[in-house]
PDB file with one MODEL, atoms N, CA, C and O in Angstrom:
MODEL        1
ATOM      1  N   MET A   1      87.714  88.912 110.605  1.00  0.00           N
ATOM      2  CA  MET A   1      86.720  89.743 111.203  1.00  0.00           C
ATOM      3  C   MET A   1      85.311  89.550 110.880  1.00  0.00           C
ATOM      4  O   MET A   1      84.726  90.094 109.943  1.00  0.00           O
ATOM      5  N   SER A   2      84.804  88.728 111.731  1.00  0.00           N
ATOM      6  CA  SER A   2      84.046  88.332 112.103  1.00  0.00           C
ATOM      7  C   SER A   2      82.649  89.725 112.194  1.00  0.00           C
ATOM      8  O   SER A   2      81.590  89.408 111.653  1.00  0.00           O
ATOM      9  N   THR A   3      82.695  90.703 112.646  1.00  0.00           N
ATOM     10  CA  THR A   3      82.626  91.515 112.848  1.00  0.00           C
ATOM     11  C   THR A   3      81.912  92.795 111.362  1.00  0.00           C
ATOM     12  O   THR A   3      80.931  93.534 111.451  1.00  0.00           O
ATOM     13  N   TRP A   4      82.440  92.695 110.690  1.00  0.00           N
ATOM     14  CA  TRP A   4      83.024  93.662 109.266  1.00  0.00           C
ATOM     15  C   TRP A   4      81.805  94.100 109.065  1.00  0.00           C
ATOM     16  O   TRP A   4      80.973  93.422 109.667  1.00  0.00           O
ATOM     17  N   ASP A   5      81.240  95.237 108.265  1.00  0.00           N
ATOM     18  CA  ASP A   5      79.732  95.950 107.855  1.00  0.00           C
ATOM     19  C   ASP A   5      79.565  94.415 106.950  1.00  0.00           C
ATOM     20  O   ASP A   5      78.635  93.710 107.340  1.00  0.00           O
ATOM     21  N   LEU A   6      80.528  93.790 105.610  1.00  0.00           N
ATOM     22  CA  LEU A   6      80.618  93.075 104.663  1.00  0.00           C
ATOM     23  C   LEU A   6      81.384  91.654 105.044  1.00  0.00           C
ATOM     24  O   LEU A   6      82.378  91.622 104.320  1.00  0.00           O
ATOM     25  N   PRO A   7      81.359  90.884 105.581  1.00  0.00           N
ATOM     26  CA  PRO A   7      81.929  90.357 105.704  1.00  0.00           C
ATOM     27  C   PRO A   7      82.068  89.338 105.250  1.00  0.00           C
ATOM     28  O   PRO A   7      81.264  89.034 104.369  1.00  0.00           O
ATOM     29  N   ALA A   8      83.338  88.148 105.697  1.00  0.00           N
ATOM     30  CA  ALA A   8      84.019  87.603 104.486  1.00  0.00           C
ATOM     31  C   ALA A   8      82.174  85.942 103.481  1.00  0.00           C
ATOM     32  O   ALA A   8      81.125  85.352 103.742  1.00  0.00           O
ATOM     33  N   LYS A   9      83.143  86.168 102.491  1.00  0.00           N
ATOM     34  CA  LYS A   9      82.174  85.313 101.439  1.00  0.00           C
ATOM     35  C   LYS A   9      80.861  86.021 101.477  1.00  0.00           C
ATOM     36  O   LYS A   9      79.777  85.439 101.451  1.00  0.00           O
ATOM     37  N   THR A  10      81.022  87.283 101.539  1.00  0.00           N
ATOM     38  CA  THR A  10      79.871  88.355 100.555  1.00  0.00           C
ATOM     39  C   THR A  10      79.783  88.062  99.375  1.00  0.00           C
ATOM     40  O   THR A  10      80.946  87.790  99.079  1.00  0.00           O
ATOM     41  N   VAL A  11      78.957  87.886  98.169  1.00  0.00           N
ATOM     42  CA  VAL A  11      79.205  87.836  96.619  1.00  0.00           C
ATOM     43  C   VAL A  11      78.455  89.513  96.442  1.00  0.00           C
ATOM     44  O   VAL A  11      77.607  89.949  97.221  1.00  0.00           O
ATOM     45  N   LEU A  12      78.987  90.248  95.276  1.00  0.00           N
ATOM     46  CA  LEU A  12      78.931  91.411  94.828  1.00  0.00           C
ATOM     47  C   LEU A  12      78.326  91.574  93.219  1.00  0.00           C
ATOM     48  O   LEU A  12      79.242  91.348  92.427  1.00  0.00           O
ATOM     49  N   CYS A  13      77.610  91.758  92.835  1.00  0.00           N
ATOM     50  CA  CYS A  13      77.664  91.343  91.267  1.00  0.00           C
ATOM     51  C   CYS A  13      77.811  93.024  90.861  1.00  0.00           C
ATOM     52  O   CYS A  13      77.349  94.014  91.429  1.00  0.00           O
ATOM     53  N   VAL A  14      78.495  92.916  89.867  1.00  0.00           N
ATOM     54  CA  VAL A  14      78.918  93.991  89.329  1.00  0.00           C
ATOM     55  C   VAL A  14      78.565  94.513  87.432  1.00  0.00           C
ATOM     56  O   VAL A  14      78.689  93.915  86.364  1.00  0.00           O
ATOM     57  N   LEU A  15      78.012  96.150  87.888  1.00  0.00           N
ATOM     58  CA  LEU A  15      78.382  95.993  85.768  1.00  0.00           C
ATOM     59  C   LEU A  15      79.306  97.129  85.769  1.00  0.00           C
ATOM     60  O   LEU A  15      78.918  98.207  86.219  1.00  0.00           O
ATOM     61  N   THR A  16      80.928  96.939  85.138  1.00  0.00           N
ATOM     62  CA  THR A  16      81.416  98.251  84.940  1.00  0.00           C
ATOM     63  C   THR A  16      80.742  99.475  83.858  1.00  0.00           C
ATOM     64  O   THR A  16      79.664  99.680  83.300  1.00  0.00           O
ATOM     65  N   ASP A  17      81.913 100.041  83.937  1.00  0.00           N
ATOM     66  CA  ASP A  17      81.992 100.631  82.825  1.00  0.00           C
ATOM     67  C   ASP A  17      81.958 100.963  81.362  1.00  0.00           C
ATOM     68  O   ASP A  17      81.491 101.792  80.580  1.00  0.00           O
ATOM     69  N   LYS A  18      83.277  99.033  81.436  1.00  0.00           N
ATOM     70  CA  LYS A  18      82.551  98.615  80.182  1.00  0.00           C
ATOM     71  C   LYS A  18      81.943  98.064  79.695  1.00  0.00           C
ATOM     72  O   LYS A  18      82.258  97.537  78.628  1.00  0.00           O
ATOM     73  N   GLY A  19      80.952  97.949  80.173  1.00  0.00           N
ATOM     74  CA  GLY A  19      79.727  97.040  80.337  1.00  0.00           C
ATOM     75  C   GLY A  19      80.245  95.765  79.988  1.00  0.00           C
ATOM     76  O   GLY A  19      80.155  95.017  79.014  1.00  0.00           O
ATOM     77  N   ASN A  20      81.021  95.747  81.481  1.00  0.00           N
ATOM     78  CA  ASN A  20      81.239  93.546  81.302  1.00  0.00           C
ATOM     79  C   ASN A  20      80.291  94.163  83.059  1.00  0.00           C
ATOM     80  O   ASN A  20      79.941  95.233  83.558  1.00  0.00           O
ATOM     81  N   PHE A  21      80.244  92.630  83.424  1.00  0.00           N
ATOM     82  CA  PHE A  21      80.343  92.041  84.454  1.00  0.00           C
ATOM     83  C   PHE A  21      80.853  90.994  85.038  1.00  0.00           C
ATOM     84  O   PHE A  21      81.200  89.881  84.643  1.00  0.00           O
ATOM     85  N   ALA A  22      80.835  91.885  86.711  1.00  0.00           N
ATOM     86  CA  ALA A  22      81.767  90.748  87.626  1.00  0.00           C
ATOM     87  C   ALA A  22      81.250  90.147  88.341  1.00  0.00           C
ATOM     88  O   ALA A  22      80.135  90.615  88.573  1.00  0.00           O
ATOM     89  N   ARG A  23      81.567  88.877  89.120  1.00  0.00           N
ATOM     90  CA  ARG A  23      80.823  88.461  90.432  1.00  0.00           C
ATOM     91  C   ARG A  23      82.312  88.825  91.639  1.00  0.00           C
ATOM     92  O   ARG A  23      83.528  88.680  91.519  1.00  0.00           O
ATOM     93  N   VAL A  24      81.629  89.223  92.492  1.00  0.00           N
ATOM     94  CA  VAL A  24      82.614  89.759  93.813  1.00  0.00           C
ATOM     95  C   VAL A  24      82.779  89.293  94.721  1.00  0.00           C
ATOM     96  O   VAL A  24      82.369  90.073  95.579  1.00  0.00           O
ATOM     97  N   VAL A  25      83.301  88.087  95.344  1.00  0.00           N
ATOM     98  CA  VAL A  25      83.621  86.953  96.837  1.00  0.00           C
ATOM     99  C   VAL A  25      84.574  87.965  97.895  1.00  0.00           C
ATOM    100  O   VAL A  25      85.787  87.762  97.845  1.00  0.00           O
ATOM    101  N   ILE A  26      84.368  88.415  98.293  1.00  0.00           N
ATOM    102  CA  ILE A  26      84.716  88.613  99.934  1.00  0.00           C
ATOM    103  C   ILE A  26      85.423  87.727 100.150  1.00  0.00           C
ATOM    104  O   ILE A  26      84.944  86.595 100.080  1.00  0.00           O
ATOM    105  N   THR A  27      86.918  87.911 100.514  1.00  0.00           N
ATOM    106  CA  THR A  27      87.746  86.196 100.636  1.00  0.00           C
ATOM    107  C   THR A  27      88.081  85.966 102.083  1.00  0.00           C
ATOM    108  O   THR A  27      87.805  84.955 102.730  1.00  0.00           O
ATOM    109  N   ASP A  28      88.861  87.289 102.605  1.00  0.00           N
ATOM    110  CA  ASP A  28      88.992  87.576 103.761  1.00  0.00           C
ATOM    111  C   ASP A  28      89.773  89.034 103.933  1.00  0.00           C
ATOM    112  O   ASP A  28      90.178  89.771 103.035  1.00  0.00           O
ATOM    113  N   PHE A  29      89.826  89.150 104.847  1.00  0.00           N
ATOM    114  CA  PHE A  29      90.087  90.953 106.014  1.00  0.00           C
ATOM    115  C   PHE A  29      91.550  90.241 106.098  1.00  0.00           C
ATOM    116  O   PHE A  29      91.771  89.034 106.186  1.00  0.00           O
ATOM    117  N   ILE A  30      92.750  91.603 106.036  1.00  0.00           N
ATOM    118  CA  ILE A  30      93.685  91.135 106.327  1.00  0.00           C
ATOM    119  C   ILE A  30      94.521  92.168 107.250  1.00  0.00           C
ATOM    120  O   ILE A  30      94.503  93.281 106.723  1.00  0.00           O
ATOM    121  N   GLY A  31      95.105  92.151 108.226  1.00  0.00           N
ATOM    122  CA  GLY A  31      95.764  93.213 108.956  1.00  0.00           C
ATOM    123  C   GLY A  31      94.436  93.894 110.292  1.00  0.00           C
ATOM    124  O   GLY A  31      93.520  93.283 110.843  1.00  0.00           O
ATOM    125  N   GLY A  32      94.779  95.036 110.398  1.00  0.00           N
ATOM    126  CA  GLY A  32      93.620  96.178 111.632  1.00  0.00           C
ATOM    127  C   GLY A  32      93.838  94.538 112.163  1.00  0.00           C
ATOM    128  O   GLY A  32      94.666  93.634 112.053  1.00  0.00           O
ATOM    129  N   ASN A  33      91.922  94.926 113.098  1.00  0.00           N
ATOM    130  CA  ASN A  33      91.785  94.256 114.394  1.00  0.00           C
ATOM    131  C   ASN A  33      90.376  94.105 114.884  1.00  0.00           C
ATOM    132  O   ASN A  33      89.535  94.981 115.087  1.00  0.00           O
ATOM    133  N   PRO A  34      90.312  93.029 115.004  1.00  0.00           N
ATOM    134  CA  PRO A  34      88.953  92.366 114.785  1.00  0.00           C
ATOM    135  C   PRO A  34      87.787  93.384 115.497  1.00  0.00           C
ATOM    136  O   PRO A  34      86.584  93.498 115.263  1.00  0.00           O
ATOM    137  N   GLN A  35      88.384  93.843 116.147  1.00  0.00           N
ATOM    138  CA  GLN A  35      86.801  96.011 116.053  1.00  0.00           C
ATOM    139  C   GLN A  35      87.208  96.057 115.383  1.00  0.00           C
ATOM    140  O   GLN A  35      88.323  95.550 115.258  1.00  0.00           O
ATOM    141  N   PRO A  36      86.563  96.738 114.403  1.00  0.00           N
ATOM    142  CA  PRO A  36      86.502  97.864 113.145  1.00  0.00           C
ATOM    143  C   PRO A  36      86.534  99.247 113.460  1.00  0.00           C
ATOM    144  O   PRO A  36      86.822 100.115 112.637  1.00  0.00           O
ATOM    145  N   SER A  37      86.110  99.553 115.176  1.00  0.00           N
ATOM    146  CA  SER A  37      86.050  99.991 116.076  1.00  0.00           C
ATOM    147  C   SER A  37      87.600 100.545 116.225  1.00  0.00           C
ATOM    148  O   SER A  37      87.971 101.717 116.156  1.00  0.00           O
ATOM    149  N   ILE A  38      88.208  99.643 116.396  1.00  0.00           N
ATOM    150  CA  ILE A  38      89.911 100.311 116.709  1.00  0.00           C
ATOM    151  C   ILE A  38      90.886 100.521 115.485  1.00  0.00           C
ATOM    152  O   ILE A  38      91.559 101.546 115.376  1.00  0.00           O
ATOM    153  N   ALA A  39      90.928  99.241 114.355  1.00  0.00           N
ATOM    154  CA  ALA A  39      91.632  99.707 113.057  1.00  0.00           C
ATOM    155  C   ALA A  39      91.039  98.625 112.209  1.00  0.00           C
ATOM    156  O   ALA A  39      91.113  97.405 112.353  1.00  0.00           O
ATOM    157  N   PRO A  40      90.293  99.504 111.079  1.00  0.00           N
ATOM    158  CA  PRO A  40      89.703  98.650 110.273  1.00  0.00           C
ATOM    159  C   PRO A  40      91.413  97.371 109.250  1.00  0.00           C
ATOM    160  O   PRO A  40      92.597  97.061 109.384  1.00  0.00           O
ATOM    161  N   PRO A  41      90.605  97.234 108.650  1.00  0.00           N
ATOM    162  CA  PRO A  41      91.518  95.954 107.601  1.00  0.00           C
ATOM    163  C   PRO A  41      92.294  97.253 107.204  1.00  0.00           C
ATOM    164  O   PRO A  41      91.925  98.426 107.133  1.00  0.00           O
ATOM    165  N   THR A  42      93.554  96.615 106.958  1.00  0.00           N
ATOM    166  CA  THR A  42      94.513  96.844 106.229  1.00  0.00           C
ATOM    167  C   THR A  42      94.344  96.473 104.213  1.00  0.00           C
ATOM    168  O   THR A  42      94.796  97.055 103.227  1.00  0.00           O
ATOM    169  N   GLN A  43      93.700  95.560 104.347  1.00  0.00           N
ATOM    170  CA  GLN A  43      93.667  95.241 103.226  1.00  0.00           C
ATOM    171  C   GLN A  43      91.941  94.039 102.978  1.00  0.00           C
ATOM    172  O   GLN A  43      91.448  93.470 103.952  1.00  0.00           O
ATOM    173  N   ILE A  44      91.419  93.928 101.745  1.00  0.00           N
ATOM    174  CA  ILE A  44      90.751  92.946 101.375  1.00  0.00           C
ATOM    175  C   ILE A  44      90.598  91.830 100.630  1.00  0.00           C
ATOM    176  O   ILE A  44      90.028  91.850  99.539  1.00  0.00           O
ATOM    177  N   ALA A  45      91.195  90.562 101.269  1.00  0.00           N
ATOM    178  CA  ALA A  45      91.098  89.891  99.551  1.00  0.00           C
ATOM    179  C   ALA A  45      89.931  89.573  98.939  1.00  0.00           C
ATOM    180  O   ALA A  45      88.950  89.297  99.629  1.00  0.00           O
ATOM    181  N   LEU A  46      89.853  89.562  97.175  1.00  0.00           N
ATOM    182  CA  LEU A  46      88.969  88.991  96.748  1.00  0.00           C
ATOM    183  C   LEU A  46      88.863  88.149  95.532  1.00  0.00           C
ATOM    184  O   LEU A  46      89.850  88.461  94.866  1.00  0.00           O
ATOM    185  N   GLU A  47      88.220  87.285  94.915  1.00  0.00           N
ATOM    186  CA  GLU A  47      88.437  86.829  94.402  1.00  0.00           C
ATOM    187  C   GLU A  47      87.239  87.335  93.432  1.00  0.00           C
ATOM    188  O   GLU A  47      86.141  87.574  93.933  1.00  0.00           O
ATOM    189  N   VAL A  48      87.532  87.551  91.552  1.00  0.00           N
ATOM    190  CA  VAL A  48      87.104  88.609  90.586  1.00  0.00           C
ATOM    191  C   VAL A  48      86.561  87.792  89.498  1.00  0.00           C
ATOM    192  O   VAL A  48      87.397  87.484  88.648  1.00  0.00           O
ATOM    193  N   THR A  49      85.136  87.283  89.279  1.00  0.00           N
ATOM    194  CA  THR A  49      84.919  86.517  88.150  1.00  0.00           C
ATOM    195  C   THR A  49      84.723  87.288  86.226  1.00  0.00           C
ATOM    196  O   THR A  49      83.518  87.039  86.182  1.00  0.00           O
ATOM    197  N   LEU A  50      84.801  87.471  85.836  1.00  0.00           N
ATOM    198  CA  LEU A  50      84.699  88.789  84.956  1.00  0.00           C
ATOM    199  C   LEU A  50      84.072  88.205  83.767  1.00  0.00           C
ATOM    200  O   LEU A  50      84.517  87.124  83.380  1.00  0.00           O
ATOM    201  N   TRP A  51      83.255  88.672  83.225  1.00  0.00           N
ATOM    202  CA  TRP A  51      82.385  88.590  81.856  1.00  0.00           C
ATOM    203  C   TRP A  51      81.560  88.916  80.907  1.00  0.00           C
ATOM    204  O   TRP A  51      80.359  88.827  81.163  1.00  0.00           O
ATOM    205  N   LYS A  52      82.038  89.434  79.398  1.00  0.00           N
ATOM    206  CA  LYS A  52      81.235  90.395  79.075  1.00  0.00           C
ATOM    207  C   LYS A  52      79.918  89.510  78.550  1.00  0.00           C
ATOM    208  O   LYS A  52      79.776  88.294  78.430  1.00  0.00           O
ATOM    209  N   PRO A  53      78.896  90.776  78.253  1.00  0.00           N
ATOM    210  CA  PRO A  53      77.645  89.960  78.095  1.00  0.00           C
ATOM    211  C   PRO A  53      77.693  89.183  76.595  1.00  0.00           C
ATOM    212  O   PRO A  53      78.305  89.387  75.547  1.00  0.00           O
ATOM    213  N   GLY A  54      76.537  87.999  77.153  1.00  0.00           N
ATOM    214  CA  GLY A  54      77.005  87.130  75.898  1.00  0.00           C
ATOM    215  C   GLY A  54      77.408  86.005  75.297  1.00  0.00           C
ATOM    216  O   GLY A  54      77.220  85.198  74.386  1.00  0.00           O
ATOM    217  N   THR A  55      78.270  86.431  76.546  1.00  0.00           N
ATOM    218  CA  THR A  55      79.187  84.908  76.077  1.00  0.00           C
ATOM    219  C   THR A  55      79.230  84.249  76.992  1.00  0.00           C
ATOM    220  O   THR A  55      79.798  83.158  76.941  1.00  0.00           O
TER     221      THR A  55
ENDMDL
END
């Protein structure tokens, strides 16, 4: 899905409510239609790395 708002390979850094950090990479969109106005993906595949500050 090359025209999705956040394309595959987008990297996000997130601070969780527990004070941990997460690096989230969108790896794939599953289902739906390549034109998101017709049918958005039914799943988004992610790669997540989680770590605690100071480690």
